[in-house]
Coordinates of C-alpha atoms in Angstrom, one line a residue:
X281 CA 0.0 0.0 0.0
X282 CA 3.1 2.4 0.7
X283 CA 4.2 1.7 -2.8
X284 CA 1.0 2.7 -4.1
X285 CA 0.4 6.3 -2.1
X286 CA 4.4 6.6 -3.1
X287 CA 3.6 6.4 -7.0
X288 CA 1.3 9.3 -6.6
X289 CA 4.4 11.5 -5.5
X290 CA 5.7 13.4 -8.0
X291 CA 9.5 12.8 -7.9
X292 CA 8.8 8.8 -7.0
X293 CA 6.6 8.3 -10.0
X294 CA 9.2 10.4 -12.3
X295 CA 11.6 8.1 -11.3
X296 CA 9.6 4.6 -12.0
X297 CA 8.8 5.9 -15.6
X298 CA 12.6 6.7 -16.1
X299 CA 13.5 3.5 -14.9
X300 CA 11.0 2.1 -17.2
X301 CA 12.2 4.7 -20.2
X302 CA 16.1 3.2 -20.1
X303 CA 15.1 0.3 -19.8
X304 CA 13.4 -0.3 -22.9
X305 CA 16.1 2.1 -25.3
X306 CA 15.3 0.5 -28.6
X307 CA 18.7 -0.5 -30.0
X308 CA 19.9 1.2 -33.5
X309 CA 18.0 -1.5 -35.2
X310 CA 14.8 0.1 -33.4
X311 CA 14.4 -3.3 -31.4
X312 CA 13.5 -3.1 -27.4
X313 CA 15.1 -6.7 -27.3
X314 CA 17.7 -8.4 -29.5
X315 CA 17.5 -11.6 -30.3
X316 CA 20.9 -13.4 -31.2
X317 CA 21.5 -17.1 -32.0
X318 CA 23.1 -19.2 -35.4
X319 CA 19.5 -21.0 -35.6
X320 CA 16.9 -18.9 -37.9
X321 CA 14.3 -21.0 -37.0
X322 CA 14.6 -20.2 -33.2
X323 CA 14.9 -16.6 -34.1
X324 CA 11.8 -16.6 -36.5
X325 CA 9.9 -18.4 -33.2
X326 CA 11.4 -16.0 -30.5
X327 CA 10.7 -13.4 -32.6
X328 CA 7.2 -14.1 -33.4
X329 CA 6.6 -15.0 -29.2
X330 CA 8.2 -11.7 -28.3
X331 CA 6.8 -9.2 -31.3
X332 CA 3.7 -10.4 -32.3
X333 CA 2.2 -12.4 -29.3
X334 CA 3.3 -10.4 -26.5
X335 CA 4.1 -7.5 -28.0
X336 CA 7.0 -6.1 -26.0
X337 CA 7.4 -3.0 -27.9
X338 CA 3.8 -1.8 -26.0
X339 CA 3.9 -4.2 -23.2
X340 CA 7.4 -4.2 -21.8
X341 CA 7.6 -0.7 -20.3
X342 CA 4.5 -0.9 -18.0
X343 CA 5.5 -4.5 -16.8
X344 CA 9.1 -3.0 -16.1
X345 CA 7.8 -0.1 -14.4
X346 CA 5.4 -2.1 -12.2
X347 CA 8.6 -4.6 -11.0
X348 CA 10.5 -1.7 -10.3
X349 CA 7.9 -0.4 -8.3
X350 CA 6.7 -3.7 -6.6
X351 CA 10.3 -5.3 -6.8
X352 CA 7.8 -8.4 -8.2
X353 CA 5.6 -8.6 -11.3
X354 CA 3.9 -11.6 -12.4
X355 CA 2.3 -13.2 -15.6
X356 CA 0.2 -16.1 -16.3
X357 CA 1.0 -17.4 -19.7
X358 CA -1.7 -19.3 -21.9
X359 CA -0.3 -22.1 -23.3
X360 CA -1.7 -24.1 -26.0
X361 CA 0.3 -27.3 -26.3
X362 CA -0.2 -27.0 -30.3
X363 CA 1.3 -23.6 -30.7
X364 CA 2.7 -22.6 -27.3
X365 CA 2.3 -19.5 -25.9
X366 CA -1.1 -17.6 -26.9
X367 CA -1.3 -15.3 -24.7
X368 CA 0.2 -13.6 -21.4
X369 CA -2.4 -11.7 -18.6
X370 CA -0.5 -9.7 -16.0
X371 CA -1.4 -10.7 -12.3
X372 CA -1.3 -8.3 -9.2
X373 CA 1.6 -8.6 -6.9
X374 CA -0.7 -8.9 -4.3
X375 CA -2.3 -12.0 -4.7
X376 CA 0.3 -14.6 -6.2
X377 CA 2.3 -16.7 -3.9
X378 CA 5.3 -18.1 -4.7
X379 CA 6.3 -22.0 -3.4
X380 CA 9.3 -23.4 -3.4
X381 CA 11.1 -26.5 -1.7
X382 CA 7.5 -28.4 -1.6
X383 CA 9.3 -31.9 -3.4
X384 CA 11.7 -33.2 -0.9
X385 CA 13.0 -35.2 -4.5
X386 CA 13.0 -32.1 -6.7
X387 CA 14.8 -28.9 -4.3
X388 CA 14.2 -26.8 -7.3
X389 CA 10.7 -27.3 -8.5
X390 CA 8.5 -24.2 -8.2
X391 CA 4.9 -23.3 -8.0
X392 CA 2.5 -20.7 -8.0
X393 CA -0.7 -20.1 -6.1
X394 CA -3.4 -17.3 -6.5
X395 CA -5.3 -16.7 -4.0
X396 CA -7.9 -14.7 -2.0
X397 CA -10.5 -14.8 -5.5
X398 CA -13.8 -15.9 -4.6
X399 CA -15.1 -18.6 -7.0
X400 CA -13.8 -18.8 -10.7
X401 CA -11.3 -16.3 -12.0
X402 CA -12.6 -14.6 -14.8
X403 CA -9.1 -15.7 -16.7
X404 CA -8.7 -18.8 -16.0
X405 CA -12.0 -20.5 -15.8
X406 CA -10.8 -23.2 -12.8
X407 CA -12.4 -23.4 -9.5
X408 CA -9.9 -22.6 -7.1
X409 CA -8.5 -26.1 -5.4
X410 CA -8.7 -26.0 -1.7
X411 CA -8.9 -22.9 0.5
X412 CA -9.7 -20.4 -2.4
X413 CA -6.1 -21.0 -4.1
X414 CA -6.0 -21.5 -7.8
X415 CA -2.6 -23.2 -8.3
X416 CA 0.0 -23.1 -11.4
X417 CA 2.9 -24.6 -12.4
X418 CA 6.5 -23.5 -12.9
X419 CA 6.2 -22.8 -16.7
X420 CA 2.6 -21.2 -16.3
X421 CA 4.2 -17.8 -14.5
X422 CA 6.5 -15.7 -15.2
X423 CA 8.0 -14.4 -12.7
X424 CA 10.0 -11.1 -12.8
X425 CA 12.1 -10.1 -9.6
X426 CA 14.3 -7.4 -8.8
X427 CA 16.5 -10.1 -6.1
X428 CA 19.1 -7.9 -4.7
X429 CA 18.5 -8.5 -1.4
X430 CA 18.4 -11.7 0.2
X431 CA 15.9 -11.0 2.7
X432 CA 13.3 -10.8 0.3
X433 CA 13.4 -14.3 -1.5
X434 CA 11.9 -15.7 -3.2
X435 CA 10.8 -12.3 -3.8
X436 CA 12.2 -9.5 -5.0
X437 CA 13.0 -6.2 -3.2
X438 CA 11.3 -2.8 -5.0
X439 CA 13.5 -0.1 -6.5
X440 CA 11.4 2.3 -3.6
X441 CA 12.2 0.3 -0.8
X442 CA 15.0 2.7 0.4
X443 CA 13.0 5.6 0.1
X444 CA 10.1 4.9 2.0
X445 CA 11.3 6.4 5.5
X446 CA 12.3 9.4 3.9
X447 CA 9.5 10.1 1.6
X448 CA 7.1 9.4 4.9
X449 CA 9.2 12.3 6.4
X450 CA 9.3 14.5 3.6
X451 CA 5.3 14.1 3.0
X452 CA 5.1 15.6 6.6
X453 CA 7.3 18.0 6.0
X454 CA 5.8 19.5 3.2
X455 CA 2.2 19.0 4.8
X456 CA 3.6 21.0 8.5
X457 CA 5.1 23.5 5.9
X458 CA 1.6 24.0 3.9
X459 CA -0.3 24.2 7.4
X460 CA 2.1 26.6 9.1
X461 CA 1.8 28.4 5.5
X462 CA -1.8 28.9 5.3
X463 CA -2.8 29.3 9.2
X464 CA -0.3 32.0 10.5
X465 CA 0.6 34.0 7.1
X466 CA -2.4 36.7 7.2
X467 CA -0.6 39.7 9.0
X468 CA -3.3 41.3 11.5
X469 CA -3.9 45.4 12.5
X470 CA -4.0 46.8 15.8
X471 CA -6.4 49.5 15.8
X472 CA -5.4 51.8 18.5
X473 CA -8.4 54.2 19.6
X474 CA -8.1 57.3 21.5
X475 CA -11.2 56.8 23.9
X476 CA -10.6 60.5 25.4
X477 CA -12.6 61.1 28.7
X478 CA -15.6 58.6 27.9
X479 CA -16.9 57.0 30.8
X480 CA -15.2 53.6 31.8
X481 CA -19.2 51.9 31.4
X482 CA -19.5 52.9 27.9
X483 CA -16.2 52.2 26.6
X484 CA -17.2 48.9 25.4
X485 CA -20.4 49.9 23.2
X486 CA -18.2 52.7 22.0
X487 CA -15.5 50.0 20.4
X488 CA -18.3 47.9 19.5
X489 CA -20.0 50.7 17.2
X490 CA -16.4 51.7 15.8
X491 CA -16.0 47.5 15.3
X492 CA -19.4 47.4 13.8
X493 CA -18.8 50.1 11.4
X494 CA -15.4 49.2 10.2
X495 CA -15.4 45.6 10.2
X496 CA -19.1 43.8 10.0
X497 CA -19.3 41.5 7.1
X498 CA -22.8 41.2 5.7
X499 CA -24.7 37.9 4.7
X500 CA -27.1 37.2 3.1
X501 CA -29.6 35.1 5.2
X502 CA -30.9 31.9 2.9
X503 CA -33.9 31.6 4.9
X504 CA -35.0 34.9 4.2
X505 CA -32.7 36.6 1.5
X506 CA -31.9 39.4 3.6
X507 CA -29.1 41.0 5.5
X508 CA -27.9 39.6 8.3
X509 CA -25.3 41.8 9.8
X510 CA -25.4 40.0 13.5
X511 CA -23.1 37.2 11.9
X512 CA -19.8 37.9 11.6
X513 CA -17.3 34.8 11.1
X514 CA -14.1 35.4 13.7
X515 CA -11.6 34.7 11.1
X516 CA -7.6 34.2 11.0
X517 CA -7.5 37.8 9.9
X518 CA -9.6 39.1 12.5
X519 CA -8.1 42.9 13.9
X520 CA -7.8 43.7 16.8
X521 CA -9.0 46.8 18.4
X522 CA -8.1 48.5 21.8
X523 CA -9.1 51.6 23.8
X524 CA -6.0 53.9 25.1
X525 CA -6.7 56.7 26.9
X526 CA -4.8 59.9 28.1
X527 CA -1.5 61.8 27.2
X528 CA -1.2 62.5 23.6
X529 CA -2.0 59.0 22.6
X530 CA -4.1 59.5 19.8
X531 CA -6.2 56.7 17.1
X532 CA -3.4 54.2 15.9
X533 CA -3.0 51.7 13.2
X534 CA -0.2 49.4 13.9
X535 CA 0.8 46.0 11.8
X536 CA 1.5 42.9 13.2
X537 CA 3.5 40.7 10.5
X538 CA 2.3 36.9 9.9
X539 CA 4.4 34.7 11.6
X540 CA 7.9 33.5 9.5
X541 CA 8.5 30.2 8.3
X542 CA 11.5 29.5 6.6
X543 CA 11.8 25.1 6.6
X544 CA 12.5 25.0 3.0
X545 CA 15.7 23.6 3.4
X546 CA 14.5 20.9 5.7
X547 CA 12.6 19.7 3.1
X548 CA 15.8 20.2 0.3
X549 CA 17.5 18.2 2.3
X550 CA 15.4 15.8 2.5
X551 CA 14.1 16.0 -1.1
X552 CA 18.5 15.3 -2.0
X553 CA 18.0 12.5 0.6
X554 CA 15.3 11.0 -1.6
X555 CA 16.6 11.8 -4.9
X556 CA 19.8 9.9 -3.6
X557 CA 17.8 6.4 -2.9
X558 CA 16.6 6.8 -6.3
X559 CA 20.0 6.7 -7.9
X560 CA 18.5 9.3 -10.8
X561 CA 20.9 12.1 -11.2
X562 CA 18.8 14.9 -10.0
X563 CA 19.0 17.1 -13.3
X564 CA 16.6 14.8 -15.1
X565 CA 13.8 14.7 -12.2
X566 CA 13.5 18.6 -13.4
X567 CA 15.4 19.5 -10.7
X568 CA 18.3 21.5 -12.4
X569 CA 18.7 22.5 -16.3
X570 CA 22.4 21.3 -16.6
X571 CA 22.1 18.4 -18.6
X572 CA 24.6 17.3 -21.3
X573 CA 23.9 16.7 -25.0
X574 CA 23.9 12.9 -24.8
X575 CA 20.3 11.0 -25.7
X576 CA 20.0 8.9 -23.4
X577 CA 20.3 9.1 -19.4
X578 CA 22.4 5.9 -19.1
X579 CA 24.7 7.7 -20.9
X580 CA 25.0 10.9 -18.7
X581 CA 25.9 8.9 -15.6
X582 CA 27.7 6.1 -15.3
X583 CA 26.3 4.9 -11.7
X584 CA 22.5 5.0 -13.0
X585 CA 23.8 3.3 -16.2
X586 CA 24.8 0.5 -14.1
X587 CA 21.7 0.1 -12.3
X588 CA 19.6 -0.1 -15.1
X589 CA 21.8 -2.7 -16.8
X590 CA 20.9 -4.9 -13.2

């Protein structure tokens, strides 16, 4: 669920699509994938699964971007045992299991298990087998992992992993920072009004008609459609008024400024902190405008070269 609210950040979903983006570079034959063996007819086959049937050229770059962001992705393939592979549905992370280790005779042998689907899937057409778990084979799943971290097998670990404590912090940041923002910046007035020798009793109706006169906000009664000028809303920019009396004192308008507020560095540190867990240089999450003149972002920097080649 955290990598789901985390796609919907900006900078986070930026960085799955560029992921996704170098990952696919078409090759100067304009091919996503390359296809090299001596045997024509296994590349006329390979060429046929990958082009026609799955169609890698559309396909690829969302089931790329959805392993980076899951570290898993997972796809059922239809196999006809005439012509092999007809088609391939994408599955959700969430509700595949992956089994291994269940043949004490066979330590490699692998299955698959969907579960928590109430009757038939609409894909597959089986009743689940036991407790709501539709099971599959080895070779009916593919199974695409990101395993660079050992805790996580058989699964793999997602590309955001690193940066969920610090985007958590950040999204705080930036919601104390838009609070702070919009609840203290109005600046306020202190009216100060000479009351001269008016009795102490009728100093308050006095400031209540000056009040009244300067500040009353009228609304409109829906009931009625009339004037209502009893209401008045005490607002964030409410002024405020007080009675001085004696000397030379005189009426006075003073301004109090809002209050200051100045965390954006917190947050551009901890925006660097994020960017950093990404591994995308920071110029090409719109960050900065120095960017070389080479075409492709592998190509710029050598570190995030390297991680898309993983």
């Amino acid at each position: 669920k955290d990598y789901e609210a985390m796609d919907t950040d900006a900078i986070i979903s930026s960085a799955l699509d560029i992921y996704a983006d170098e990952s696919t570079m078409k090759s100067e034959y304009g091919e996503v994938l390359q296809i090299n063996t001596d045997n024509d007819q296994i590349k006329e086959i390979l060429h046929n699964l990958f082009y026609d049937i799955v169609n890698i050229e559309f396909n690829l770059w969302p089931w790329i971007r959805n392993m980076c962001k899951y570290g898993d992705f997972f796809l059922k393939l239809e196999i006809n045992e005439k012509y092999g592979i007809t088609n391939v549905v994408p599955l959700s992370p969430y509700e595949v299991i992956r089994s291994e280790g269940e043949d004490p005779e066979n330590p490699y042998y692998t299955k698959f298990y969907l579960e928590s689907i109430e009757g038939a899937h609409p894909y597959f057409g089986q009743k689940p087998s036991g407790k709501g778990k539709i099971e599959f084979e080895n070779f009916q799943i593919a199974h695409f992992r990101l395993a660079n971290d050992s805790n996580f097998l058989p699964y793999g670990k997602s590309m955001i992993e690193s940066t969920r404590k610090i985007w958590k912090q950040l999204t705080l940041m930036e919601d104390a920072m838009l609070i702070h923002r919009i609840m203290r910046a109005p600046s306020k007035r202190v009216f100060k009004i000479d009351i001269g020798n008016i009795p102490p009793a009728e100093v308050d109706n006095y400031m209540q008609r000056i009040i009244n006169k300067m500040k009353k906000t009228p609304v409109i009664d829906e009931a009625t459609g009339e004037y209502n000028l009893k209401y008045n809303i005490q607002n964030l920019t409410e002024d405020f008024f007080m009675p001085v009396r004696g000397g030379d004192s005189g009426t006075n308008i003073e301004s109090l400024p809002g209050m200051q507020y100045e965390t954006t560095d917190d947050i551009e540190y901890l925006k660097n902190r994020l960017l950093a867990a990404l591994h995308v240089p920071k110029a090409f999450l719109g960050y900065e405008e120095s960017l070389g003149s080479k075409a492709t972002l592998a190509a710029e920097d050598v570190r995030f070269a390297r991680t898309i080649e993983r």
